[in-house]
Structure formats: C-alpha cells, structure tokens
Short mmCIF file of C-alpha atoms in Angstrom, two decimals:
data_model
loop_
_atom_site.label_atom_id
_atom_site.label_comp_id
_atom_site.label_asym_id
_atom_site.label_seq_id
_atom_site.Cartn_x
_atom_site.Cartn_y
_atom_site.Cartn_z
CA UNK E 1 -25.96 -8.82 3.07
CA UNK E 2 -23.39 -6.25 4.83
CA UNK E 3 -23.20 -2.56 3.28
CA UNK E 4 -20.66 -0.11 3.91
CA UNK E 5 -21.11 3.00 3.15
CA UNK E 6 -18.56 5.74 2.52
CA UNK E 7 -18.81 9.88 2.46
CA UNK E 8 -18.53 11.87 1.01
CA UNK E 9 -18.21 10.33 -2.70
CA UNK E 10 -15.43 12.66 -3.75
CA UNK E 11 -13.71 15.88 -2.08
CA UNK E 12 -11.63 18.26 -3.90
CA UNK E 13 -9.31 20.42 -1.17
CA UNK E 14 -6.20 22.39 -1.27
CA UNK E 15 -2.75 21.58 -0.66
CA UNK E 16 -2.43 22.21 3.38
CA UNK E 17 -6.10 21.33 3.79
CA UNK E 18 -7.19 18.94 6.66
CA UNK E 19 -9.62 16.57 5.69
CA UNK E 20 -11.50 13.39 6.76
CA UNK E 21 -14.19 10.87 5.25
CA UNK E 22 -16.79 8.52 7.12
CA UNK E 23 -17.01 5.23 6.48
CA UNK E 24 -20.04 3.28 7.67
CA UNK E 25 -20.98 -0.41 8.92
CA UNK E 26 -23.69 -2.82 10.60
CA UNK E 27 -22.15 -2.57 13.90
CA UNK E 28 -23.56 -6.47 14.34
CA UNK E 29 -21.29 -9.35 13.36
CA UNK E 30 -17.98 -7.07 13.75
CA UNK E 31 -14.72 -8.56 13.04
CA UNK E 32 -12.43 -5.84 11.80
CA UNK E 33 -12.78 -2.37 9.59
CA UNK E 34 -9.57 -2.21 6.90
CA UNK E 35 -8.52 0.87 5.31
CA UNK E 36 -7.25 1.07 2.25
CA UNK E 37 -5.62 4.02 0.19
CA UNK E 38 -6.05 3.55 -4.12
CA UNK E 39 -4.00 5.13 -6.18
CA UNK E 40 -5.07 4.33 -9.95
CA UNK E 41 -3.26 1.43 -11.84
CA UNK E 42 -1.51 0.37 -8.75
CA UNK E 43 -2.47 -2.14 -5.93
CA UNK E 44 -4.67 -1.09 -2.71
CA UNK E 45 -2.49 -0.09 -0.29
CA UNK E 46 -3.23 -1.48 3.46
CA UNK E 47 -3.87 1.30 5.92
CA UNK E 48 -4.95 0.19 9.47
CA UNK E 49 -6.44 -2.53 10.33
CA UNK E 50 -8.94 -1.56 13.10
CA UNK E 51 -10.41 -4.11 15.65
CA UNK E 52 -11.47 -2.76 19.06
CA UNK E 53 -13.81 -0.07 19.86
CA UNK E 54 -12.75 3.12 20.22
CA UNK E 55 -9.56 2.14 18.65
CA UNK E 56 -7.29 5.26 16.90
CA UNK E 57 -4.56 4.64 14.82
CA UNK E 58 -1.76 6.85 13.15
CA UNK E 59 0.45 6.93 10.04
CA UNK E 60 2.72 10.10 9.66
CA UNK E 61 -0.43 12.60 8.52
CA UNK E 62 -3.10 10.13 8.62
CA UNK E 63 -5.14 9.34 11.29
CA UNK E 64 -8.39 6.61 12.03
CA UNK E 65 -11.22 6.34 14.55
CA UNK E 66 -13.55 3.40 15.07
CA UNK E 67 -16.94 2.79 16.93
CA UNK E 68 -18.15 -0.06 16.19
CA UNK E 69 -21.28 0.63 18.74
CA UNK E 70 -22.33 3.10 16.54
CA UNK E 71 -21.19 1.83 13.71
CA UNK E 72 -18.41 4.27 11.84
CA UNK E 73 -15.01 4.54 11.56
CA UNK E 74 -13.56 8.88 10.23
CA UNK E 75 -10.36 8.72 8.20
CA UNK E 76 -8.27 12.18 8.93
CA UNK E 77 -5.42 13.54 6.60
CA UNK E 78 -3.61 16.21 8.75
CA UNK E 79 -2.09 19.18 6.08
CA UNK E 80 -2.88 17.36 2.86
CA UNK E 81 -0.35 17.11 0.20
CA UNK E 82 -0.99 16.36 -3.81
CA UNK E 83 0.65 13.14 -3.28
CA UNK E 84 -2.29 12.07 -0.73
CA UNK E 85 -4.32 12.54 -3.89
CA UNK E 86 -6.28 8.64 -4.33
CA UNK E 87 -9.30 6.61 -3.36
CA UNK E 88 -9.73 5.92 0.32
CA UNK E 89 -11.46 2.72 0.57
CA UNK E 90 -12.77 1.18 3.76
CA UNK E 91 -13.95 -2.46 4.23
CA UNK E 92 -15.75 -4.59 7.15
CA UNK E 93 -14.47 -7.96 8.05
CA UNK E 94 -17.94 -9.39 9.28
CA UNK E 95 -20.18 -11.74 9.37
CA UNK E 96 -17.88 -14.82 9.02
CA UNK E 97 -14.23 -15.48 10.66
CA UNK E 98 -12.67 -16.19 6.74
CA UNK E 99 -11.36 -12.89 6.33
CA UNK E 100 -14.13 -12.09 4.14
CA UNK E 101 -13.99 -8.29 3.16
CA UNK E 102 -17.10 -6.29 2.08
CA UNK E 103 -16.42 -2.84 0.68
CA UNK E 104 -17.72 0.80 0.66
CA UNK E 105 -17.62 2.41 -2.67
CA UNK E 106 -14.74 4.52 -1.94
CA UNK E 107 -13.69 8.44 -1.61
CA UNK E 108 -12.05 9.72 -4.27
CA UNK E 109 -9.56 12.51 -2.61
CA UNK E 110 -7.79 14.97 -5.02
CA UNK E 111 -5.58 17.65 -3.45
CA UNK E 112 -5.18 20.39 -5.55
CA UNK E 113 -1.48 21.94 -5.40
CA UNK D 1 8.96 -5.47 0.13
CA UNK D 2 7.44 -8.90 -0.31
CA UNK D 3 4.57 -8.05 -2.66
CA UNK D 4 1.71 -10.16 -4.69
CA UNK D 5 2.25 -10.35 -8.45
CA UNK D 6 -0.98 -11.34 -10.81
CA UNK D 7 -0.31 -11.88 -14.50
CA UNK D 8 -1.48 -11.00 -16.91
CA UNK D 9 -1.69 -7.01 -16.39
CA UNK D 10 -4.70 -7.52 -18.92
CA UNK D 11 -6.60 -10.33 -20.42
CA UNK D 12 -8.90 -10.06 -23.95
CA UNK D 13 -10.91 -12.69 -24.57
CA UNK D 14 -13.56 -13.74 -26.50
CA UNK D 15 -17.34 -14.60 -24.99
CA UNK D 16 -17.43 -18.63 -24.40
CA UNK D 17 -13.75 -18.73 -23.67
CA UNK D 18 -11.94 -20.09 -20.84
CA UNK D 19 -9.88 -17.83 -18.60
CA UNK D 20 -7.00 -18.41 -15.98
CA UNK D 21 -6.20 -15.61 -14.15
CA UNK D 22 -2.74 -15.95 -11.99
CA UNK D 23 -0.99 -14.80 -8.64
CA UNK D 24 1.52 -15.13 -6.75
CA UNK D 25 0.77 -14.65 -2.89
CA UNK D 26 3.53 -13.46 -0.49
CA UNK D 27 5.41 -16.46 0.10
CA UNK D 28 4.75 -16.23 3.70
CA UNK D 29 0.91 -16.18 3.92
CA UNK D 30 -1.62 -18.73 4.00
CA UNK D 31 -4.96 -17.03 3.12
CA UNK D 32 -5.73 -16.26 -0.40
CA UNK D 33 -9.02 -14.28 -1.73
CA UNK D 34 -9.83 -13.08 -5.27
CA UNK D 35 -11.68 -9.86 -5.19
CA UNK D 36 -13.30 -8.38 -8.61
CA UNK D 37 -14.39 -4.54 -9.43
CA UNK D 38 -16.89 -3.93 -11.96
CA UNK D 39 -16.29 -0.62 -13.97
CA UNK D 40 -18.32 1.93 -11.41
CA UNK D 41 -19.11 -0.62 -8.53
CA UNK D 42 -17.55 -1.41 -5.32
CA UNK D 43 -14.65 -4.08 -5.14
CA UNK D 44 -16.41 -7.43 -4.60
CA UNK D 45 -15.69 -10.62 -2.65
CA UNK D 46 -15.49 -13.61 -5.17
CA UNK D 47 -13.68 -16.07 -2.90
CA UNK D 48 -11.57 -17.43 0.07
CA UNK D 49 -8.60 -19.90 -0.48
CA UNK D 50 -7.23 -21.79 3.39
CA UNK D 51 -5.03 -25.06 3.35
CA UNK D 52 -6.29 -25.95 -0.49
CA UNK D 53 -9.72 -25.33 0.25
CA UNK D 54 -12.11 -22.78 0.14
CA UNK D 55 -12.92 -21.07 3.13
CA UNK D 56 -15.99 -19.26 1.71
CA UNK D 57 -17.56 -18.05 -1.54
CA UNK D 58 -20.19 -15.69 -2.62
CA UNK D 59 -23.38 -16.20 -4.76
CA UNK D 60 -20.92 -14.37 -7.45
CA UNK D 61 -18.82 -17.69 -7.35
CA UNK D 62 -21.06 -20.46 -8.84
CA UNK D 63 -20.05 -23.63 -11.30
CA UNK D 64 -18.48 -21.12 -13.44
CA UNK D 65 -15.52 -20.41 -11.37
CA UNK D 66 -13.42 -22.63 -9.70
CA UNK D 67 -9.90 -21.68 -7.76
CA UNK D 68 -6.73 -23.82 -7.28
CA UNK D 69 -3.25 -23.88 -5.77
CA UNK D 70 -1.48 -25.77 -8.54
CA UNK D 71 2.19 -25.41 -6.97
CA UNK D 72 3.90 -24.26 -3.84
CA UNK D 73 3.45 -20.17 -4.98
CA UNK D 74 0.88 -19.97 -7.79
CA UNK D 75 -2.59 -19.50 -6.74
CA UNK D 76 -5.26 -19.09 -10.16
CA UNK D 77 -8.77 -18.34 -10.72
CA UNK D 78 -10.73 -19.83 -13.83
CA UNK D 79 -13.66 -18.92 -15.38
CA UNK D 80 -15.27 -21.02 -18.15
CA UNK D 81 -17.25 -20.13 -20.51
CA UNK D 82 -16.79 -16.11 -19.78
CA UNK D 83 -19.52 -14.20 -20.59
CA UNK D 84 -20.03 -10.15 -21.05
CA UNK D 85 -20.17 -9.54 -17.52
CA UNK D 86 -17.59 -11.04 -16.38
CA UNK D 87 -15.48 -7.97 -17.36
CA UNK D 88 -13.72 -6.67 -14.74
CA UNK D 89 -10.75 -5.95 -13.08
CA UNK D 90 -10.27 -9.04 -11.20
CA UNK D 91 -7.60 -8.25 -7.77
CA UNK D 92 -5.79 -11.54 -5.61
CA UNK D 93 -5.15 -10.91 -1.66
CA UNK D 94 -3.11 -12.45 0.90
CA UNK D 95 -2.94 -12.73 4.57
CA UNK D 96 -0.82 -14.45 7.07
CA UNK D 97 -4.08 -14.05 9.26
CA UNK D 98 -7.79 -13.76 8.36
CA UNK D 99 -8.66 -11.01 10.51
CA UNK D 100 -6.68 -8.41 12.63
CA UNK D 101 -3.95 -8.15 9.81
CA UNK D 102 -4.07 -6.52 6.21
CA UNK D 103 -4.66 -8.21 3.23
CA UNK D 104 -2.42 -7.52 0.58
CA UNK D 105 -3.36 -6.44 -2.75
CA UNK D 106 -1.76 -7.28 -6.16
CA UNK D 107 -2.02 -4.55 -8.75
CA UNK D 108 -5.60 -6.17 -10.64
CA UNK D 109 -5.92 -8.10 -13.89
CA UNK D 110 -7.89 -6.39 -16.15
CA UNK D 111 -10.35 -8.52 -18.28
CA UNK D 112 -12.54 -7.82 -21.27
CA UNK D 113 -14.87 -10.06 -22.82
CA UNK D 114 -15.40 -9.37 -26.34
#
C-alpha cells in the first residue's frame, strides 16, 4: 500500500506571505506526482503534473519541485493572495501504469487579507 | 473549457438501496476513474475505466460496485445494497492519458445513507 504524506496539515499566513508545503512518497514504483489545488464545493483543480526528477514547474505565483530519489515534491506560493486560500492536494501515480492516483491528506491554506 | 459534469450534486438514500451515480467525461478522453472521500479521510481510489473495461480496482471495489459506459458520454457507478459507510462524496476523473497528464475532476456527488 502507497502513502503520501503531506505537511504541514494546515497553515494560516498573511496576504503577501510566501509559503510552501511538502508532500511525500515511496520513491519506488514512481510514475508521476499530481498537484491539485481544492477549493470547497468545487472540483480539484489540476496543477502540474510532475514526472522526471528534479523536475520544477511554474504557474503565475506558484511554483513545484520533485525528487523522486528522495522521495518529495515542495509546493511554493510566491506573495500569497486570499484568493490562493484552498486545499493543496498532492497525489502519486505508482505502482501500476492505470493512472491509478493515491492521495496525501491535503494542506489546508488560508490567507488571511 | 471542456469540463466533467456528475449528477446528482447530492444523493439521499436509504440503507439497502441501490444507487447510480453519473458523469459525463470530457468528450475527448478515454480513461475514466471514480474516486470517493470519506468525511475527514483522504480522497480514495475506487476504480479505473479503459476501452469498456476496467483497468484496475481497489479492495474498496468488491461485488457491491460495479461501473459501466452505457452510451457514447455517460460513464456511472452503482452501488447495491448501500450501506452506512458508503457515505461519501463520491468524485469521476478523466484523462486523455493515464500518466504524464492531469486527470480532471468533476465537482463530487455527495451521498448519504440514511
């Protein structure tokens, strides 16, 4: 059984803030490592999509890292603003090629005006 | 943007009932997965759909459950005989790939069982 593990659970910060969360993975059996951003009562919204070690992606304020040696991939949110206020989720394609996804539990970010 | 619909928003039904949950994929993609979140646990895998047949299933997904592509667009999950726990919110994906792209999320159906 694959477990991902995120940190910190929840983070409060201020408007202007920069932040980031860990989210962390067997490095065996590694097929991808999805972000995901939550907001309540709508629809996970896709992120990155994160395959290669050492990989580093970027949307506008938000930023990922990946090594999947060591097994951990840091989500970054450059000068956060209260609309960046949601759940960050991150989940491992592993094990299997069928697109499987195994989740972390979340971070719940709120960004206090 | 091309999105993935699920109806109904939310679903109350009594314990011994039978369920059908619906979505709509993206019209372009060919992998399907339901996912489920308990109230206070971690969005879990329930099931992948390829070429009308299941790609994979977890030990969640037994004789109780069963998935089907009835038409060109609709893709459903049943559940017989619910029971308490199956309460949920209960989330359909699609992908054009299984890995390297996104999977796209439709916006959950929530279900009690009474």
């Amino acid at each position: 059984i694959l477990n991902v593990e995120q940190s910190p659970q929840s983070l409060h910060v201020q408007e202007g803030d920069s932040t980031n969360f860990t989210c962390s993975f067997p490095s065996s059996n590694f097929y991808a490592l999805h972000w995901y951003r939550w907001e309540t009562a709508k629809s996970p919204e896709a992120l990155f999509v994160m395959t290669l070690n050492g990989d580093e992606k970027k949307k506008g304020r938000i930023s990922a890292t990946l090594n999947t040696k060591e097994g951990y991939s840091y989500l970054y949110i450059k000068g956060s603003q209260p609309e960046d206020s949601a759940t960050y989720l991150c989940a491992l394609a592993g094990g299997t090629s069928y697109g499987k996804l195994t989740f972390g539990q979340g971070t719940i970010l709120t960004v206090h005006p | 943007e091309p999105e993935v619909t699920q109806t109904p928003s939310h679903q109350v039904t009594q314990m011994g009932q039978e369920v059908i949950l619906r979505c709509v994929p993206i019209s372009n993609h060919l992998y399907f997965y339901w996912y489920r979140q308990i109230l206070g646990q971690k969005v879990e895998f329930l099931v992948s759909f390829y070429n009308n047949e299941i790609s994979e299933k977890s030990e969640i997904f037994d004789d109780q459950f069963s998935v089907e592509r009835p038409d060109g667009s609709n893709f459903t999950l049943k559940i017989r005989s619910t029971k308490l726990e199956d309460s949920a919110m209960y989330f359909c994906a699609s992908s054009t790939v299984p890995i390297g792209q996104p999977q796209h999320f439709g916006d959950g159906t929530r279900l009690s069982i009474l």
